[in-house]
Amino acid sequence: QKEVEQNSGPLSVPEGAIASLNCTYSDRGSQSFFWYRQYSGKSPELIMFIYSNGDKEDGRFTAQLNKASQYVSLLIRDSQPSDSATYLCAAGGGISYDKVIFGPGTSLSVIP
Amino acid sequence: EAGVTQSPTHLIKTRGQQATLRCSPISGHTSVYWYQQALGLGLQFLLWYDEGEERNRGNFPPRFSGRQFPNYSSELNVNALELEDSALYLCASSRSRTGLNTFGSGTRLTVV
């Protein structure tokens, strides 16, 4: 059974701090990795994707991938209250989305 | 550009009834994916349609079915509704089999 695991949280960080969200996956064949943000009652929104080992930065977001450890993380710098949401990690083994496995999500709360 | 639209927003059905959910992809997108997001669980892949054909289905019983129309819109049918079918049903579309997904706002199905 291919799985993606995340701490459910809630993770609470003060405004302006770095939020660190972690994810592990079981399928060593996974090739693509995604982070989605989902506000309560809303649909998931893709914020980062990463295919290669190392770091990928986009604004305040940095995704980190370590395939040897089967570990993906998302760092959010200068956290804002508007970042409060559930963050879904997903890992895909193929080229199409039907092979993407989603984690249960980590709830992040940024305290003003 | 209009996003992925789903209808209805909310749907209340009685156990044993049938539900029909609809999805219109972003213009130019040919792939449509359906997901179930039950409370406390991650996104579960249901069905994938591309170019009018069902390409893959997730680990769900046959009473979950659907189709894709020539204009690439799609509908999801759930027969013989059970209480545990209560969930948020999300549709996502992509420009091709390998394109990144964009999610719709979902249909909240409640089975009573």
Short mmCIF file of C-alpha atoms in Angstrom, two decimals:
data_model
loop_
_atom_site.label_atom_id
_atom_site.label_comp_id
_atom_site.label_asym_id
_atom_site.label_seq_id
_atom_site.Cartn_x
_atom_site.Cartn_y
_atom_site.Cartn_z
CA GLN A 1 0.00 0.00 0.00
CA LYS A 2 1.57 3.24 -1.15
CA GLU A 3 1.29 5.92 1.50
CA VAL A 4 2.11 9.53 2.14
CA GLU A 5 2.30 10.47 5.79
CA GLN A 6 2.10 13.83 7.46
CA ASN A 7 1.68 15.01 11.03
CA SER A 8 -1.92 16.12 11.32
CA GLY A 9 -1.04 18.99 13.62
CA PRO A 10 -2.19 21.49 14.40
CA LEU A 11 1.15 23.21 14.00
CA SER A 12 1.15 26.63 15.57
CA VAL A 13 3.79 29.26 14.80
CA PRO A 14 3.95 32.96 15.65
CA GLU A 15 3.61 35.51 12.88
CA GLY A 16 6.94 36.15 11.20
CA ALA A 17 8.43 32.78 12.14
CA ILE A 18 9.40 29.92 9.86
CA ALA A 19 6.83 27.15 9.56
CA SER A 20 8.25 23.73 8.76
CA LEU A 21 5.95 21.07 7.36
CA ASN A 22 7.16 17.53 6.85
CA CYS A 23 6.07 14.57 4.79
CA THR A 24 7.31 11.03 4.15
CA TYR A 25 6.32 8.69 1.36
CA SER A 26 6.56 4.94 1.02
CA ASP A 27 6.90 4.44 -2.75
CA ARG A 28 10.54 4.67 -3.76
CA GLY A 29 9.40 4.98 -7.36
CA SER A 30 7.78 8.35 -6.70
CA GLN A 31 9.11 10.96 -9.10
CA SER A 32 7.03 14.07 -8.53
CA PHE A 33 6.10 15.78 -5.30
CA PHE A 34 3.54 18.45 -4.62
CA TRP A 35 2.45 20.77 -1.84
CA TYR A 36 -1.11 22.04 -1.84
CA ARG A 37 -2.70 24.60 0.45
CA GLN A 38 -6.33 24.08 1.37
CA TYR A 39 -8.29 26.68 3.27
CA SER A 40 -11.22 25.40 5.31
CA GLY A 41 -14.13 24.56 3.02
CA LYS A 42 -12.14 25.40 -0.10
CA SER A 43 -10.40 23.38 -2.78
CA PRO A 44 -6.68 22.54 -2.75
CA GLU A 45 -4.39 25.05 -4.42
CA LEU A 46 -1.00 23.97 -5.76
CA ILE A 47 1.75 26.07 -4.22
CA MET A 48 4.90 24.07 -4.97
CA PHE A 49 6.06 21.07 -6.95
CA ILE A 50 9.49 19.50 -6.99
CA TYR A 51 11.04 16.68 -8.99
CA SER A 52 14.75 16.75 -8.11
CA ASN A 53 16.66 16.27 -4.90
CA GLY A 54 17.50 19.48 -3.11
CA ASP A 55 15.70 22.74 -2.56
CA LYS A 56 13.29 24.70 -4.69
CA GLU A 57 12.38 28.22 -3.69
CA ASP A 58 9.40 30.33 -4.72
CA GLY A 59 8.93 33.54 -2.79
CA ARG A 60 8.43 32.72 0.87
CA PHE A 61 8.09 29.00 0.14
CA THR A 62 10.91 26.45 -0.09
CA ALA A 63 10.32 22.81 -0.90
CA GLN A 64 13.02 20.32 0.04
CA LEU A 65 13.29 16.81 -1.35
CA ASN A 66 15.47 13.96 -0.13
CA LYS A 67 14.72 10.85 -2.15
CA ALA A 68 17.18 8.70 -0.23
CA SER A 69 15.27 9.40 2.98
CA GLN A 70 11.90 9.50 1.17
CA TYR A 71 11.26 12.84 2.78
CA VAL A 72 9.73 16.07 1.52
CA SER A 73 9.36 19.27 3.45
CA LEU A 74 7.88 22.71 2.96
CA LEU A 75 9.29 25.77 4.69
CA ILE A 76 7.26 28.94 4.90
CA ARG A 77 9.33 31.98 5.82
CA ASP A 78 7.89 35.09 7.46
CA SER A 79 4.65 33.23 8.20
CA GLN A 80 1.48 35.31 7.97
CA PRO A 81 -1.96 34.70 9.47
CA SER A 82 -3.19 34.22 5.90
CA ASP A 83 -0.95 31.14 5.69
CA SER A 84 -3.22 29.42 8.22
CA ALA A 85 -4.59 26.46 6.31
CA THR A 86 -4.18 22.74 5.83
CA TYR A 87 -1.17 21.76 3.73
CA LEU A 88 -1.41 18.60 1.67
CA CYS A 89 1.68 16.73 0.58
CA ALA A 90 1.40 14.49 -2.47
CA ALA A 91 3.73 12.10 -4.25
CA GLY A 92 3.37 10.69 -7.74
CA GLY A 93 4.98 7.69 -9.33
CA GLY A 94 4.06 8.34 -12.89
CA ILE A 95 3.40 11.08 -15.38
CA SER A 96 -0.32 11.38 -14.72
CA TYR A 97 -2.24 12.50 -11.70
CA ASP A 98 -4.04 9.21 -11.21
CA LYS A 99 -0.81 7.90 -9.71
CA VAL A 100 -0.50 10.79 -7.21
CA ILE A 101 -1.06 9.82 -3.60
CA PHE A 102 -2.12 12.54 -1.19
CA GLY A 103 -1.29 12.74 2.47
CA PRO A 104 -3.93 13.57 5.08
CA GLY A 105 -2.64 17.11 5.49
CA THR A 106 -1.09 19.19 8.26
CA SER A 107 -3.09 21.99 9.81
CA LEU A 108 -1.04 25.17 10.23
CA SER A 109 -2.09 28.03 12.46
CA VAL A 110 -0.12 31.30 12.35
CA ILE A 111 -0.72 33.27 15.50
CA PRO A 112 -0.68 37.10 15.14
CA GLU B 1 -10.04 32.36 -17.87
CA ALA B 2 -12.78 30.60 -15.95
CA GLY B 3 -11.62 27.98 -13.49
CA VAL B 4 -12.91 24.46 -12.95
CA THR B 5 -16.57 24.69 -12.07
CA GLN B 6 -18.55 22.10 -10.17
CA SER B 7 -22.23 21.79 -9.50
CA PRO B 8 -24.10 21.61 -7.31
CA THR B 9 -22.19 23.17 -4.43
CA HIS B 10 -24.10 21.16 -1.88
CA LEU B 11 -26.20 18.04 -2.28
CA ILE B 12 -28.25 16.23 0.33
CA LYS B 13 -29.48 12.75 -0.47
CA THR B 14 -31.09 9.89 1.36
CA ARG B 15 -29.34 6.56 1.77
CA GLY B 16 -30.04 4.34 -1.22
CA GLN B 17 -30.61 7.21 -3.63
CA GLN B 18 -28.40 8.20 -6.54
CA ALA B 19 -26.32 11.36 -6.80
CA THR B 20 -25.03 13.07 -9.92
CA LEU B 21 -22.20 15.57 -9.67
CA ARG B 22 -21.00 17.70 -12.56
CA CYS B 23 -17.69 19.26 -13.53
CA SER B 24 -16.66 21.67 -16.27
CA PRO B 25 -12.91 21.82 -16.84
CA ILE B 26 -10.89 24.86 -17.73
CA SER B 27 -11.18 25.64 -21.43
CA GLY B 28 -8.55 23.67 -23.32
CA HIS B 29 -8.16 21.05 -20.61
CA THR B 30 -8.92 17.52 -21.73
CA SER B 31 -8.19 15.51 -18.59
CA VAL B 32 -10.63 15.40 -15.69
CA TYR B 33 -9.96 13.74 -12.36
CA TRP B 34 -12.44 13.03 -9.57
CA TYR B 35 -11.47 12.76 -5.91
CA GLN B 36 -13.25 12.05 -2.66
CA GLN B 37 -12.19 13.92 0.47
CA ALA B 38 -13.89 12.46 3.50
CA LEU B 39 -13.57 14.18 6.87
CA GLY B 40 -10.18 13.48 8.39
CA LEU B 41 -8.94 11.60 5.35
CA GLY B 42 -6.71 12.62 2.50
CA LEU B 43 -7.83 13.06 -1.04
CA GLN B 44 -8.71 9.69 -2.52
CA PHE B 45 -8.48 9.26 -6.28
CA LEU B 46 -11.75 8.11 -7.80
CA LEU B 47 -11.71 8.36 -11.58
CA TRP B 48 -9.69 9.80 -14.44
CA TYR B 49 -11.09 10.73 -17.84
CA ASP B 50 -9.04 11.88 -20.76
CA GLU B 51 -10.23 12.58 -24.31
CA GLY B 52 -13.62 11.08 -23.50
CA GLU B 53 -12.31 7.78 -22.19
CA GLU B 54 -12.02 6.42 -18.67
CA ARG B 55 -8.28 5.96 -18.18
CA ASN B 56 -8.12 4.71 -14.61
CA ARG B 57 -10.19 4.32 -11.50
CA GLY B 58 -9.26 4.22 -7.85
CA ASN B 59 -10.12 1.64 -5.25
CA PHE B 60 -13.84 2.37 -5.11
CA PRO B 61 -16.83 0.09 -5.71
CA PRO B 62 -18.56 0.00 -9.12
CA ARG B 63 -21.46 2.08 -7.82
CA PHE B 64 -19.10 5.02 -8.35
CA SER B 65 -19.12 5.71 -12.06
CA GLY B 66 -18.96 8.58 -14.46
CA ARG B 67 -18.37 9.76 -17.95
CA GLN B 68 -16.78 12.51 -19.96
CA PHE B 69 -18.67 14.31 -22.66
CA PRO B 70 -17.37 15.51 -26.05
CA ASN B 71 -16.89 19.02 -24.63
CA TYR B 72 -14.68 17.43 -21.89
CA SER B 73 -17.10 18.17 -19.10
CA SER B 74 -17.73 15.25 -16.81
CA GLU B 75 -20.22 13.83 -14.40
CA LEU B 76 -19.79 11.53 -11.46
CA ASN B 77 -22.62 9.21 -10.51
CA VAL B 78 -22.88 7.52 -7.17
CA ASN B 79 -25.56 4.84 -6.93
CA ALA B 80 -27.07 3.22 -3.85
CA LEU B 81 -25.73 5.95 -1.60
CA GLU B 82 -24.36 4.97 1.77
CA LEU B 83 -23.82 7.18 4.80
CA GLU B 84 -20.04 6.89 4.41
CA ASP B 85 -20.27 8.45 0.95
CA SER B 86 -20.74 11.78 2.68
CA ALA B 87 -17.70 13.79 1.66
CA LEU B 88 -16.38 16.64 -0.41
CA TYR B 89 -16.07 15.54 -4.03
CA LEU B 90 -13.45 17.42 -5.96
CA CYS B 91 -12.92 17.59 -9.66
CA ALA B 92 -9.63 18.67 -11.19
CA SER B 93 -8.62 19.27 -14.76
CA SER B 94 -5.33 19.45 -16.62
CA ARG B 95 -4.29 20.45 -20.10
CA SER B 96 -2.96 17.00 -20.87
CA ARG B 97 -2.25 13.68 -19.21
CA THR B 98 0.91 15.12 -17.75
CA GLY B 99 -0.23 18.66 -17.01
CA LEU B 100 -0.56 20.07 -13.54
CA ASN B 101 -4.01 19.84 -12.01
CA THR B 102 -6.32 22.69 -11.10
CA PHE B 103 -9.06 21.84 -8.65
CA GLY B 104 -12.64 22.98 -8.66
CA SER B 105 -14.38 24.20 -5.52
CA GLY B 106 -16.07 20.87 -4.91
CA THR B 107 -19.48 19.42 -4.20
CA ARG B 108 -20.33 18.69 -0.60
CA LEU B 109 -22.44 15.51 -0.61
CA THR B 110 -24.32 14.65 2.55
CA VAL B 111 -26.11 11.32 2.81
CA VAL B 112 -28.74 11.09 5.52
#
